[in-house]
PDB file of C-alpha atoms and ligand atoms in Angstrom:
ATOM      1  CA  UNK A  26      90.411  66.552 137.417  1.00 48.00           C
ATOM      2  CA  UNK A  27      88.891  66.958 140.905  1.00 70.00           C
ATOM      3  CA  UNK A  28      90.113  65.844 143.885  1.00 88.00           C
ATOM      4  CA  UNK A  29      89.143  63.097 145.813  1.00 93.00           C
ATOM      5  CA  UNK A  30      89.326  65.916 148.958  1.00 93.00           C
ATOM      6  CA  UNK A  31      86.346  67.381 146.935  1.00 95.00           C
ATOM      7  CA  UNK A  32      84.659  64.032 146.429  1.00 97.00           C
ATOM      8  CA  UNK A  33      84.547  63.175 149.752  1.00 97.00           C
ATOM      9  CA  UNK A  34      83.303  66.396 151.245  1.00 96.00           C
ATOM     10  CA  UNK A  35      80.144  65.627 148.321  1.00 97.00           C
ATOM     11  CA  UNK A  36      79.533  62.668 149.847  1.00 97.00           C
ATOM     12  CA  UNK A  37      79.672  63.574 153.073  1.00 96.00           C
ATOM     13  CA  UNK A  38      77.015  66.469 151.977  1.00 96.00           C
ATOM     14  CA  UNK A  39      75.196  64.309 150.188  1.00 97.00           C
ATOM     15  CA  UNK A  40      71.165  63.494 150.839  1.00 96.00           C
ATOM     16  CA  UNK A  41      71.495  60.326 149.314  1.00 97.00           C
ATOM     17  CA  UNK A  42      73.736  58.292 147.776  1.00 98.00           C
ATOM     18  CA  UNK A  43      73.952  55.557 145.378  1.00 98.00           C
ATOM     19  CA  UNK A  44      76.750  53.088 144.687  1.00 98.00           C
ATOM     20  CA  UNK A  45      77.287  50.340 141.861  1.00 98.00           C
ATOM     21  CA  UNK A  46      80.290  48.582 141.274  1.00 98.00           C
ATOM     22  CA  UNK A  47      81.237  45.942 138.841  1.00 97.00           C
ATOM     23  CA  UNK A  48      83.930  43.185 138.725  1.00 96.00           C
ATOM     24  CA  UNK A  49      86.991  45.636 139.411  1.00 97.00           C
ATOM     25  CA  UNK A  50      86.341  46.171 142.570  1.00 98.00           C
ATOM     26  CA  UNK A  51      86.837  42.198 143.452  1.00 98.00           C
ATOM     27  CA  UNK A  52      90.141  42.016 140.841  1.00 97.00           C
ATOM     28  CA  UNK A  53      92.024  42.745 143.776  1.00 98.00           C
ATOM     29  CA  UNK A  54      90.582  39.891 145.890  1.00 98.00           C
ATOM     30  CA  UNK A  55      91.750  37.554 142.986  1.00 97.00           C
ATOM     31  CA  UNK A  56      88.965  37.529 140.152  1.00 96.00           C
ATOM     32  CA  UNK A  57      89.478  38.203 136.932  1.00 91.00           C
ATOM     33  CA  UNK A  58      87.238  40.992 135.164  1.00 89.00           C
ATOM     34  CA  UNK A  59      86.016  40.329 131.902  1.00 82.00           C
ATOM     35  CA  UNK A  60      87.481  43.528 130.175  1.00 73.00           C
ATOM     36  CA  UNK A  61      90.255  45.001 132.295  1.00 68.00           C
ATOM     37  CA  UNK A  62      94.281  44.624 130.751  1.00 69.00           C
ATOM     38  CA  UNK A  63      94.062  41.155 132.333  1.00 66.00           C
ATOM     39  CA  UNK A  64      90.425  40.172 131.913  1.00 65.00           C
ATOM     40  CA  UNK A  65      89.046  36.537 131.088  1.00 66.00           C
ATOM     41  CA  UNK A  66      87.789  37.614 127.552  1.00 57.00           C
ATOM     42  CA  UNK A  67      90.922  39.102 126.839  1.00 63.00           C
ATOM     43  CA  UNK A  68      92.822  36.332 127.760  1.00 63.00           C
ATOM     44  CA  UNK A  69      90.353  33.460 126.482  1.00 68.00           C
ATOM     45  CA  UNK A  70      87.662  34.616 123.810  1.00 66.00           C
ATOM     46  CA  UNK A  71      85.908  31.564 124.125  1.00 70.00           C
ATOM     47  CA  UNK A  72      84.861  32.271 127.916  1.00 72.00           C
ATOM     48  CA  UNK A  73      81.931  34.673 126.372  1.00 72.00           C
ATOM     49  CA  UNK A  74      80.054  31.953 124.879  1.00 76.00           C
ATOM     50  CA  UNK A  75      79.705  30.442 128.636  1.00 82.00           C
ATOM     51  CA  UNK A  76      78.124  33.535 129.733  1.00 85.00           C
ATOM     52  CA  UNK A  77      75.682  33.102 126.673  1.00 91.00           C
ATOM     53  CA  UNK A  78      72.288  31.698 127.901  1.00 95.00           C
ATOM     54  CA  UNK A  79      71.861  30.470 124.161  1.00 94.00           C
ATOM     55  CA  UNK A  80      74.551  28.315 123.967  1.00 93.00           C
ATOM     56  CA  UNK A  81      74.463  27.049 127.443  1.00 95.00           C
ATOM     57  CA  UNK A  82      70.535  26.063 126.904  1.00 96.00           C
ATOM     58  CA  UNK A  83      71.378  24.107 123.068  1.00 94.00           C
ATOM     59  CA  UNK A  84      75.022  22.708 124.194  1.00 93.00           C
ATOM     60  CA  UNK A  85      75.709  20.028 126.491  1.00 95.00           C
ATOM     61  CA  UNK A  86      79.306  20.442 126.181  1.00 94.00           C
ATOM     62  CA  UNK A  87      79.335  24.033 127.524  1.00 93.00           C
ATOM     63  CA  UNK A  88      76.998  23.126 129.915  1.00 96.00           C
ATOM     64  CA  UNK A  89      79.332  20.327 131.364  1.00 96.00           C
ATOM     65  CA  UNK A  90      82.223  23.557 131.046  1.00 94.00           C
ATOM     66  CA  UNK A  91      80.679  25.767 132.888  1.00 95.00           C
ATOM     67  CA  UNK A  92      80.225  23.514 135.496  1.00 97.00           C
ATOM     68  CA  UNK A  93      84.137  22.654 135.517  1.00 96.00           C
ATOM     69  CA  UNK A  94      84.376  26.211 135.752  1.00 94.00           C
ATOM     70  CA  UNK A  95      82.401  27.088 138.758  1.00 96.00           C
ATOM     71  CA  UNK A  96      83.957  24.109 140.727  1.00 97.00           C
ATOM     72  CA  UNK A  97      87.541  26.052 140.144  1.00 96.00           C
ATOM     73  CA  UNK A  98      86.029  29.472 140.359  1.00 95.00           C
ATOM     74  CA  UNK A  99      88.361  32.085 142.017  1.00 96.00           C
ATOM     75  CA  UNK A 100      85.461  32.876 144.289  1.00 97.00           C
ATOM     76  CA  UNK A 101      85.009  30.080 146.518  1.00 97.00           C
ATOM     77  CA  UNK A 102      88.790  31.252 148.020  1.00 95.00           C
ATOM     78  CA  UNK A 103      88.343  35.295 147.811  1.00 98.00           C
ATOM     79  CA  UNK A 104      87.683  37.187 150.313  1.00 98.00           C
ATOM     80  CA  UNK A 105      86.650  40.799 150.778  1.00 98.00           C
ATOM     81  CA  UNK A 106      89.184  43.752 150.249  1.00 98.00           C
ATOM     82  CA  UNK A 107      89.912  47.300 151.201  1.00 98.00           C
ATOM     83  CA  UNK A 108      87.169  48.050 148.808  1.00 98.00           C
ATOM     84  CA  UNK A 109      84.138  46.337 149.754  1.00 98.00           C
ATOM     85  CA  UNK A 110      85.115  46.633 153.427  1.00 98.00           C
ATOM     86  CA  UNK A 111      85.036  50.800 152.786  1.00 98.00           C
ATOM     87  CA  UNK A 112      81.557  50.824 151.380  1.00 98.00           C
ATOM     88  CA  UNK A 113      80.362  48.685 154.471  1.00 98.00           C
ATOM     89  CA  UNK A 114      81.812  51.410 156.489  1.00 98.00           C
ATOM     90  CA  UNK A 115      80.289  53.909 154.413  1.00 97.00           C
ATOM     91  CA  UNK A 116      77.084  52.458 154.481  1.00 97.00           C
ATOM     92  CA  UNK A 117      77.564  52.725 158.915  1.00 97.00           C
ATOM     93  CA  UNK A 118      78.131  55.982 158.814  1.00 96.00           C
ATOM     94  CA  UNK A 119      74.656  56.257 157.055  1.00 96.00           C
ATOM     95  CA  UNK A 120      75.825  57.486 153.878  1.00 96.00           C
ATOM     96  CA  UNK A 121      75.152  54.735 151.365  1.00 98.00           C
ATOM     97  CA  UNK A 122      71.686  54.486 150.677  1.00 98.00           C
ATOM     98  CA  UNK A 123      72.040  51.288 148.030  1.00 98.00           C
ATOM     99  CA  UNK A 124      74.452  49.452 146.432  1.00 98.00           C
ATOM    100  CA  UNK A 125      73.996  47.469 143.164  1.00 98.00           C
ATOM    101  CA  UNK A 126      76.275  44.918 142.680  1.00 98.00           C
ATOM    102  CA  UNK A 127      76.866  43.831 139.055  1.00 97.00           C
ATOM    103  CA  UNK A 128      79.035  41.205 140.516  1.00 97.00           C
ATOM    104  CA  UNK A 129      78.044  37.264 141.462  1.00 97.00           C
ATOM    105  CA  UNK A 130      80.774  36.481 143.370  1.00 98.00           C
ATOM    106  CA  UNK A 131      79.106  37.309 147.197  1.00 98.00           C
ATOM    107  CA  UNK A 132      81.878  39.510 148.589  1.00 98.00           C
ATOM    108  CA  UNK A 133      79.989  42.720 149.422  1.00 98.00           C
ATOM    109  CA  UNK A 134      77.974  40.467 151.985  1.00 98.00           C
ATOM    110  CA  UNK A 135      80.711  38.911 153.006  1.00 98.00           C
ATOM    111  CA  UNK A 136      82.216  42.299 153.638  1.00 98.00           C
ATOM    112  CA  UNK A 137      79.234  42.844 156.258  1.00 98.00           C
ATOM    113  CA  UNK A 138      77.457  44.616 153.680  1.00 98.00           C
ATOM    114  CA  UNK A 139      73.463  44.666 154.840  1.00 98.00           C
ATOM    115  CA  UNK A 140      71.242  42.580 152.536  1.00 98.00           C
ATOM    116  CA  UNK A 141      68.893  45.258 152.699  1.00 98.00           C
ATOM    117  CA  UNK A 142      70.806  47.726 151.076  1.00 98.00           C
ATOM    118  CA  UNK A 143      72.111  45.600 148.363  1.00 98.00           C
ATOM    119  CA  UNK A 144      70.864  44.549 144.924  1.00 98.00           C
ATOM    120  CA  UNK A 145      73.005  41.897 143.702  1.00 98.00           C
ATOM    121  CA  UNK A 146      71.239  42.446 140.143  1.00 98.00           C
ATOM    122  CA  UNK A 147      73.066  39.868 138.002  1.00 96.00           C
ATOM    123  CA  UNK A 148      72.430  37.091 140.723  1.00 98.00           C
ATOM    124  CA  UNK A 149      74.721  35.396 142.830  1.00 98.00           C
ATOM    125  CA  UNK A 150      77.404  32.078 141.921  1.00 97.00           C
ATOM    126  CA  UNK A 151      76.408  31.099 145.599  1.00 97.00           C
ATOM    127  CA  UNK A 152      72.968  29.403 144.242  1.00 98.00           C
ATOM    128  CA  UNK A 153      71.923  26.813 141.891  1.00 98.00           C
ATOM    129  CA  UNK A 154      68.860  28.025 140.044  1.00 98.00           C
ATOM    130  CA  UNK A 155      67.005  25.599 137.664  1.00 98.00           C
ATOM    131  CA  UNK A 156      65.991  26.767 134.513  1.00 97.00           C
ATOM    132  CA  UNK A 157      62.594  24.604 134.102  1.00 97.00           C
ATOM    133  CA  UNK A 158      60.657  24.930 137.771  1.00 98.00           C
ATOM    134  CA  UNK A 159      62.953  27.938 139.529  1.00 96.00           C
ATOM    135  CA  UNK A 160      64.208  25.336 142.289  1.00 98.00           C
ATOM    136  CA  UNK A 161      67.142  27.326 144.512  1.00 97.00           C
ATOM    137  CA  UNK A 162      69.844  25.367 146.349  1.00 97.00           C
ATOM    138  CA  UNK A 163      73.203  26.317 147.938  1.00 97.00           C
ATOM    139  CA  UNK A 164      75.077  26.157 144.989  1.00 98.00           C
ATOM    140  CA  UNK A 165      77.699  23.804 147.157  1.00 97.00           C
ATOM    141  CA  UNK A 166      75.409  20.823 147.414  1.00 97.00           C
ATOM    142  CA  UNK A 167      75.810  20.588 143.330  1.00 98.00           C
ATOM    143  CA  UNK A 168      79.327  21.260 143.050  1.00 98.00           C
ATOM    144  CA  UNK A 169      79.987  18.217 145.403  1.00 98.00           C
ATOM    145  CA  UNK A 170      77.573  16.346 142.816  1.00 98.00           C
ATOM    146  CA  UNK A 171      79.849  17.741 139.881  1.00 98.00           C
ATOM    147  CA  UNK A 172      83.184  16.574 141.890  1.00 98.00           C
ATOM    148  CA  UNK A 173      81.323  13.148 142.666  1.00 98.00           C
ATOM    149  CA  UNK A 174      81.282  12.967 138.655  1.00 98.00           C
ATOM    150  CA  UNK A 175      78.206  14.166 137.467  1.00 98.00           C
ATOM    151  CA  UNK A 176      79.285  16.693 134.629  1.00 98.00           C
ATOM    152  CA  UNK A 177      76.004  18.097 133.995  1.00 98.00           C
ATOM    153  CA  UNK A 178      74.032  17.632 137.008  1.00 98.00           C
ATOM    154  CA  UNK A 179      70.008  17.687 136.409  1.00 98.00           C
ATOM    155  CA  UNK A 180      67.827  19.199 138.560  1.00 98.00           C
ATOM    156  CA  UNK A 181      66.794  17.386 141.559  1.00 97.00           C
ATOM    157  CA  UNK A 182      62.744  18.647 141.761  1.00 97.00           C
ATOM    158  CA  UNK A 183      62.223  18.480 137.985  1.00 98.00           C
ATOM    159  CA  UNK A 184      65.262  16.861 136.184  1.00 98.00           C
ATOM    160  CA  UNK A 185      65.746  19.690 134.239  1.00 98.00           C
ATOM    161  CA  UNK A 186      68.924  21.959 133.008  1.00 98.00           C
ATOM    162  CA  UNK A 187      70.318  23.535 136.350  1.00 98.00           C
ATOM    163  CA  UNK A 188      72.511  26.961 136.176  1.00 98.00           C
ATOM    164  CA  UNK A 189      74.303  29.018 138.820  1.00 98.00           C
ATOM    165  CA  UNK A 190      71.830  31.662 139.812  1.00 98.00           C
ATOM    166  CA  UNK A 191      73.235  34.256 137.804  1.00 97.00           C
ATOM    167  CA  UNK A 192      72.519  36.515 134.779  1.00 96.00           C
ATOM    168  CA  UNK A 193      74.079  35.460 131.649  1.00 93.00           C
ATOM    169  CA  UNK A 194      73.756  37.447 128.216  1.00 89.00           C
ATOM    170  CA  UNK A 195      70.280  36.502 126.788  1.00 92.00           C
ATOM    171  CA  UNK A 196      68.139  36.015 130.718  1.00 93.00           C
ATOM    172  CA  UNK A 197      66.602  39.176 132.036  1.00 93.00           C
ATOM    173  CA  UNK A 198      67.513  41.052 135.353  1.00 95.00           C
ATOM    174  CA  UNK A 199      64.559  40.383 137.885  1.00 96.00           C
ATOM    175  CA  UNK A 200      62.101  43.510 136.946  1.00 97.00           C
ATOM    176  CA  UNK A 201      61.644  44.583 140.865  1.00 97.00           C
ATOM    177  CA  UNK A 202      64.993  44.773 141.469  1.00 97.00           C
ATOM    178  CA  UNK A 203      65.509  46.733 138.339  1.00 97.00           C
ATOM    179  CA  UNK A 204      62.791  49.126 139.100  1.00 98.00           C
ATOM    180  CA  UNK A 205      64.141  49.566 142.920  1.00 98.00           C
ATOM    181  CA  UNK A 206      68.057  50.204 141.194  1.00 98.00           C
ATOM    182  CA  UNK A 207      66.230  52.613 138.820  1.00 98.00           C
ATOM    183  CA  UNK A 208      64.159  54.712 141.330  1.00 98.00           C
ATOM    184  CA  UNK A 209      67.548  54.841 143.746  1.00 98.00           C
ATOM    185  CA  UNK A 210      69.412  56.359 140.513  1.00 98.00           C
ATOM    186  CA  UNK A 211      66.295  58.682 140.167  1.00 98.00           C
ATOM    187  CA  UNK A 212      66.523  60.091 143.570  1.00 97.00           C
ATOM    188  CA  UNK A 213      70.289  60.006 144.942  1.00 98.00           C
ATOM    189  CA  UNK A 214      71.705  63.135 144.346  1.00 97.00           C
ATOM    190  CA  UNK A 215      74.963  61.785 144.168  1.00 98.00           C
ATOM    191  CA  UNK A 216      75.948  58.499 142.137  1.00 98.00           C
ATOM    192  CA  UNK A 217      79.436  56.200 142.592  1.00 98.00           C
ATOM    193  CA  UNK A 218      80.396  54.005 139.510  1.00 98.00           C
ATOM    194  CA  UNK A 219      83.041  51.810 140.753  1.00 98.00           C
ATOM    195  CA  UNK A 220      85.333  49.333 138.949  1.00 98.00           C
ATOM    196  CA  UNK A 221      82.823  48.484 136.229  1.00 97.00           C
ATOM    197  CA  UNK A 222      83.008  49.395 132.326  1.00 95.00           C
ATOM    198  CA  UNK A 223      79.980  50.833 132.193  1.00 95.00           C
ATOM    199  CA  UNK A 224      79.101  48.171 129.100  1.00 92.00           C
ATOM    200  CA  UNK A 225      76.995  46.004 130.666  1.00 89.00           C
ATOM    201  CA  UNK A 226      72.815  47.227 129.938  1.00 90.00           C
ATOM    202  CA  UNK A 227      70.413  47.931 131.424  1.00 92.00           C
ATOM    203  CA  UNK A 228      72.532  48.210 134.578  1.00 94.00           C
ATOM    204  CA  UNK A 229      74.842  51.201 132.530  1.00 95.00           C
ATOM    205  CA  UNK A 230      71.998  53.420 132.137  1.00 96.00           C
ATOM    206  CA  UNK A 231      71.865  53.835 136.181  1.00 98.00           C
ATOM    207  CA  UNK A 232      74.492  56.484 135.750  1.00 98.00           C
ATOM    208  CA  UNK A 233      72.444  58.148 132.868  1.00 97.00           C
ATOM    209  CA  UNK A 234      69.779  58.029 134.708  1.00 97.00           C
ATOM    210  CA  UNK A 235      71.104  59.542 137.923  1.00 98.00           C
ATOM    211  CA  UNK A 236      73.066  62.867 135.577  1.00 97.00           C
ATOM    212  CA  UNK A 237      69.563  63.309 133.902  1.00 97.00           C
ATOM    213  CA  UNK A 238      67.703  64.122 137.644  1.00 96.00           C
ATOM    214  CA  UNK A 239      70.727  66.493 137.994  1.00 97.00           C
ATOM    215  CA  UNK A 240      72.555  64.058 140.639  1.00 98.00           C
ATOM    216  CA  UNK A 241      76.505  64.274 140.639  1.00 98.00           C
ATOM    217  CA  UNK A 242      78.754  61.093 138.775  1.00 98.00           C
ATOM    218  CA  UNK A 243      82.130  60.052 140.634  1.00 98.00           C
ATOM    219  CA  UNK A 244      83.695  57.662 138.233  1.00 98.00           C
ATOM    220  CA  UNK A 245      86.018  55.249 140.671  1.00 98.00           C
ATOM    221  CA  UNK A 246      88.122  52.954 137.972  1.00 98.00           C
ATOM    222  CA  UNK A 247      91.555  51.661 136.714  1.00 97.00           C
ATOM    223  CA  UNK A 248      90.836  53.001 133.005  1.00 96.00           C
ATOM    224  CA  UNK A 249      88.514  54.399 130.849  1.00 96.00           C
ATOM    225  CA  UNK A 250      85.229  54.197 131.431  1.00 95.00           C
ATOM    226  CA  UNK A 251      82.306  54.496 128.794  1.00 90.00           C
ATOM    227  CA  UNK A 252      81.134  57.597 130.974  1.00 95.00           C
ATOM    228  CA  UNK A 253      83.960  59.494 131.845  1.00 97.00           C
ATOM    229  CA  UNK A 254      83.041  62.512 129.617  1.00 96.00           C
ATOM    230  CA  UNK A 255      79.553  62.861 131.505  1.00 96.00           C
ATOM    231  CA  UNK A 256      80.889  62.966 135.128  1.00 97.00           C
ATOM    232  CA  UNK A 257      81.532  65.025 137.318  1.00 97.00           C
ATOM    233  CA  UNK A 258      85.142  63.707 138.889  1.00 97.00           C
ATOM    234  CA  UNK A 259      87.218  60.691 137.566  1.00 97.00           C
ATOM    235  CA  UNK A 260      88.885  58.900 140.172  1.00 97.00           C
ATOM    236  CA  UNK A 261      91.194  56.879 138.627  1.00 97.00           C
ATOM    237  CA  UNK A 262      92.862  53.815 140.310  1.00 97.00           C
ATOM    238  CA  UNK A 263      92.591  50.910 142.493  1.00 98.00           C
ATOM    239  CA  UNK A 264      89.450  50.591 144.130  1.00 98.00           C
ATOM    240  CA  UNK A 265      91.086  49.316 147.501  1.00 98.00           C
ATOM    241  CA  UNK A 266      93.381  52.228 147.506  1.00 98.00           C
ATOM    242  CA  UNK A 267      90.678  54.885 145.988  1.00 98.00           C
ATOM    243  CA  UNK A 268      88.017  54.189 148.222  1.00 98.00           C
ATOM    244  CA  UNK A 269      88.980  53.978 151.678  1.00 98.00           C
ATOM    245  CA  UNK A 270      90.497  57.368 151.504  1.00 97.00           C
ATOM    246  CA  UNK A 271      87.529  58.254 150.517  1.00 97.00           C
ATOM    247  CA  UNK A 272      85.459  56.960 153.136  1.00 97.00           C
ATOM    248  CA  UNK A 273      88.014  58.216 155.732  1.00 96.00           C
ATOM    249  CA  UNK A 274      87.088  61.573 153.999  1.00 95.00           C
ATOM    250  CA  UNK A 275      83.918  62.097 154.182  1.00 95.00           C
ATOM    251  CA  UNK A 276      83.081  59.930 156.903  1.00 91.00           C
ATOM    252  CA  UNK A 277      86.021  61.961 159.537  1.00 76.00           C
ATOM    253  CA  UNK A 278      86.563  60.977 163.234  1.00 68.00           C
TER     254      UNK A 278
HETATM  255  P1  NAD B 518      84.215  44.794 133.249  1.00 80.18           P
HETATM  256  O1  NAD B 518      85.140  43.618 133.239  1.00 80.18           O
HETATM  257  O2  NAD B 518      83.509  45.156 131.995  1.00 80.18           O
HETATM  258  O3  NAD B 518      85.012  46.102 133.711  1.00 80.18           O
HETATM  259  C1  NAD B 518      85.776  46.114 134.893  1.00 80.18           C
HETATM  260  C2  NAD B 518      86.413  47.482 134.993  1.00 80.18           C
HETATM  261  O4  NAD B 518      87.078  47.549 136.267  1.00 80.18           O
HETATM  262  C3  NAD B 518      87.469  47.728 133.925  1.00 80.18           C
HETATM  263  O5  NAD B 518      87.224  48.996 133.329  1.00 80.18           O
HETATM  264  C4  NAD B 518      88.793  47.718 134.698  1.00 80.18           C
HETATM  265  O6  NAD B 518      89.710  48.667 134.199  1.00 80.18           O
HETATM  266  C5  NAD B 518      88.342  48.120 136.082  1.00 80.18           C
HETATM  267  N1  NAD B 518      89.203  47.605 137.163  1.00 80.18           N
HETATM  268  C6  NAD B 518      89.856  46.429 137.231  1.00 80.18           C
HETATM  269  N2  NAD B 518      90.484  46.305 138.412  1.00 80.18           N
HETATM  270  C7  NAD B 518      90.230  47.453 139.093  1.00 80.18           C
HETATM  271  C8  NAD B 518      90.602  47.922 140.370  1.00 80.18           C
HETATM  272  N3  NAD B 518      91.371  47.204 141.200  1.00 80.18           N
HETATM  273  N4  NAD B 518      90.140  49.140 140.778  1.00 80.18           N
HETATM  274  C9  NAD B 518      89.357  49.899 139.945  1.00 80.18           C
HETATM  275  N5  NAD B 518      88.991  49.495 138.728  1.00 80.18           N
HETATM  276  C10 NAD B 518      89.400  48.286 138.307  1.00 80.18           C
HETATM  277  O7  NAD B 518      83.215  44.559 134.447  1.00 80.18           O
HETATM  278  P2  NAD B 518      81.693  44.990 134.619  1.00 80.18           P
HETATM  279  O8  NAD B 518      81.504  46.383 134.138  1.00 80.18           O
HETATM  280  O9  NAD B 518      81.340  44.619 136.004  1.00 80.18           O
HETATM  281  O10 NAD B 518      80.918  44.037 133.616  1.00 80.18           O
HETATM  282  C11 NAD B 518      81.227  42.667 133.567  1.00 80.18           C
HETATM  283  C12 NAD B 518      80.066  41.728 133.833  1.00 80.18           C
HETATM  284  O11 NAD B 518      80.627  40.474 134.216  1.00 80.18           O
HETATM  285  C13 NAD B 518      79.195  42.124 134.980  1.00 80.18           C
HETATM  286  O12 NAD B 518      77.909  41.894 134.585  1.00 80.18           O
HETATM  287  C14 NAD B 518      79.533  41.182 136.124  1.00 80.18           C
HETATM  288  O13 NAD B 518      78.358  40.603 136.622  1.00 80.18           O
HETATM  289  C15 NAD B 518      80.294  40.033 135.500  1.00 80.18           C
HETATM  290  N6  NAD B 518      81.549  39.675 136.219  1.00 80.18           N
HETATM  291  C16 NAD B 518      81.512  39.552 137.579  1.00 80.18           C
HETATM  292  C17 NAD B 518      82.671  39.211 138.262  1.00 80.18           C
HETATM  293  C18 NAD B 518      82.583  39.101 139.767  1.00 80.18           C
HETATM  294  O14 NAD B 518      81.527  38.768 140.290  1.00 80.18           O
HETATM  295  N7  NAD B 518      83.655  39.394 140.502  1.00 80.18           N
HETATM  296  C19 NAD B 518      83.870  39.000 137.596  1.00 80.18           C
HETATM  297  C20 NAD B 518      83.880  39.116 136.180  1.00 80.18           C
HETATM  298  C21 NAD B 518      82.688  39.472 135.515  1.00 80.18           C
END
């Protein structure tokens, strides 16, 4: 297995860099994955169905769920770790040219991470997004509607079915952020999975897509990964351990 020595002197060579990470990378600020040794569909099979824009559309009852959920969602009282906080320095240094986030929980911006080099592609749990007329809100303004007991709270513009503004199972990814992930992964010459299962399409065929134009795949995880065989170092571990050492590696003093 290579060494993360190596790996950092590749990024610090590097012409361009690309980053995506997944929910492992924010288990260690306190949220669940979905498919790690502790993750929420491990521990509760039923969670998938709320992540199902079928059900969520035909069922009131997992509608008013999901909305319990997001009011106790581990989110609202993360905050940023070792992790996130290393790719903002990364980024500084100038070598991170874009991160895509698969995660919805806000943290890389919270991190400092600049808005302008980050595709949150599934959405974010910070906005309300309705599902009739497109009608964005800070997702706090309906949470306090959900505490002041409305269990399925209609959208105030149009009255109709309000979500967070995230990417379940069933919606499609917003095409121009898509095609902007895709043509990053087409040109970095060097590609960082990090803390993601590499399940999840389209967003798992970045790292396909990057190998194919000859760039080099670092594999960052606690386990297994889907692409392990097809890159070029495995780091494996905790993302909050892994990747500062990293960053203090190829970004030296
Ligand atoms: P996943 O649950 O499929 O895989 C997470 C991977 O991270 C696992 O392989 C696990 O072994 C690894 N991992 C866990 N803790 C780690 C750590 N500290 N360091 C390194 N690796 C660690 O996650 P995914 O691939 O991102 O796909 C799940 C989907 O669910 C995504 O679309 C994402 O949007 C969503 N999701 C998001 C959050 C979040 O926003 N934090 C949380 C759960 C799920």
């Amino acid at each position: 297995m290579t060494s993360l020595d190596n790996v950092a002197s590749w990024i610090a060579a590097a012409r361009s860099v690309v980053a995506l990470t997944g929910a492992g990378i924010s288990t260690e600020s306190g949220i669940p994955d979905f498919r790690g040794p502790d993750g929420l569909w491990k521990r509760d099979p039923r969670a998938e169905r709320l992540s199902n824009i079928g059900y969520y559309l035909a069922d009131e009852r997992i509608r008013r769920e999901s909305w319990q959920r997001r009011v106790e969602h581990p989110a609202w009282g993360a905050r940023p770790n070792a992790g996130h906080r290393a790719l903002v320095a990364l980024e500084r240094a100038g070598h991170l040219d874009l991160l895509v986030t698969q995660n919805i929980d806000g943290l890389h911006l919270a991190a400092g991470a600049d808005p302008d080099r980050l595709i949150e592609i599934h959405g974010t749990i910070r906005e309300t997004a309705c599902l009739g007329c497109g009608d964005r809100r800070p997702m706090r303004e309906t949470l306090d509607r959900v505490r002041g007991g409305e269990a399925d709270p209609p959208c105030l513009a149009c009255g109709g079915i309000l979500k967070s503004a995230t990417v379940s199972f069933g919606q499609n990814l917003d095409p121009v952020l898509l095609r902007r992930a895709d043509e990053a992964a087409t040109t970095c010459d060097l590609f960082l999975a990090i803390g993601t299962s590499l399940t999840v399409y389209p967003v798992a065929r970045l790292p396909e897509i990057a190998k194919e134009v000859g760039a080099r795949l670092v594999i960052v995880n606690a386990e297994p990964t889907a692409f392990d065989h097809r890159a070029d170092a495995v780091l494996r571990g905790r993302a909050g351990e892994l990747l500062p050492a990293l960053v203090e590696g190829a970004t030296p003093r």
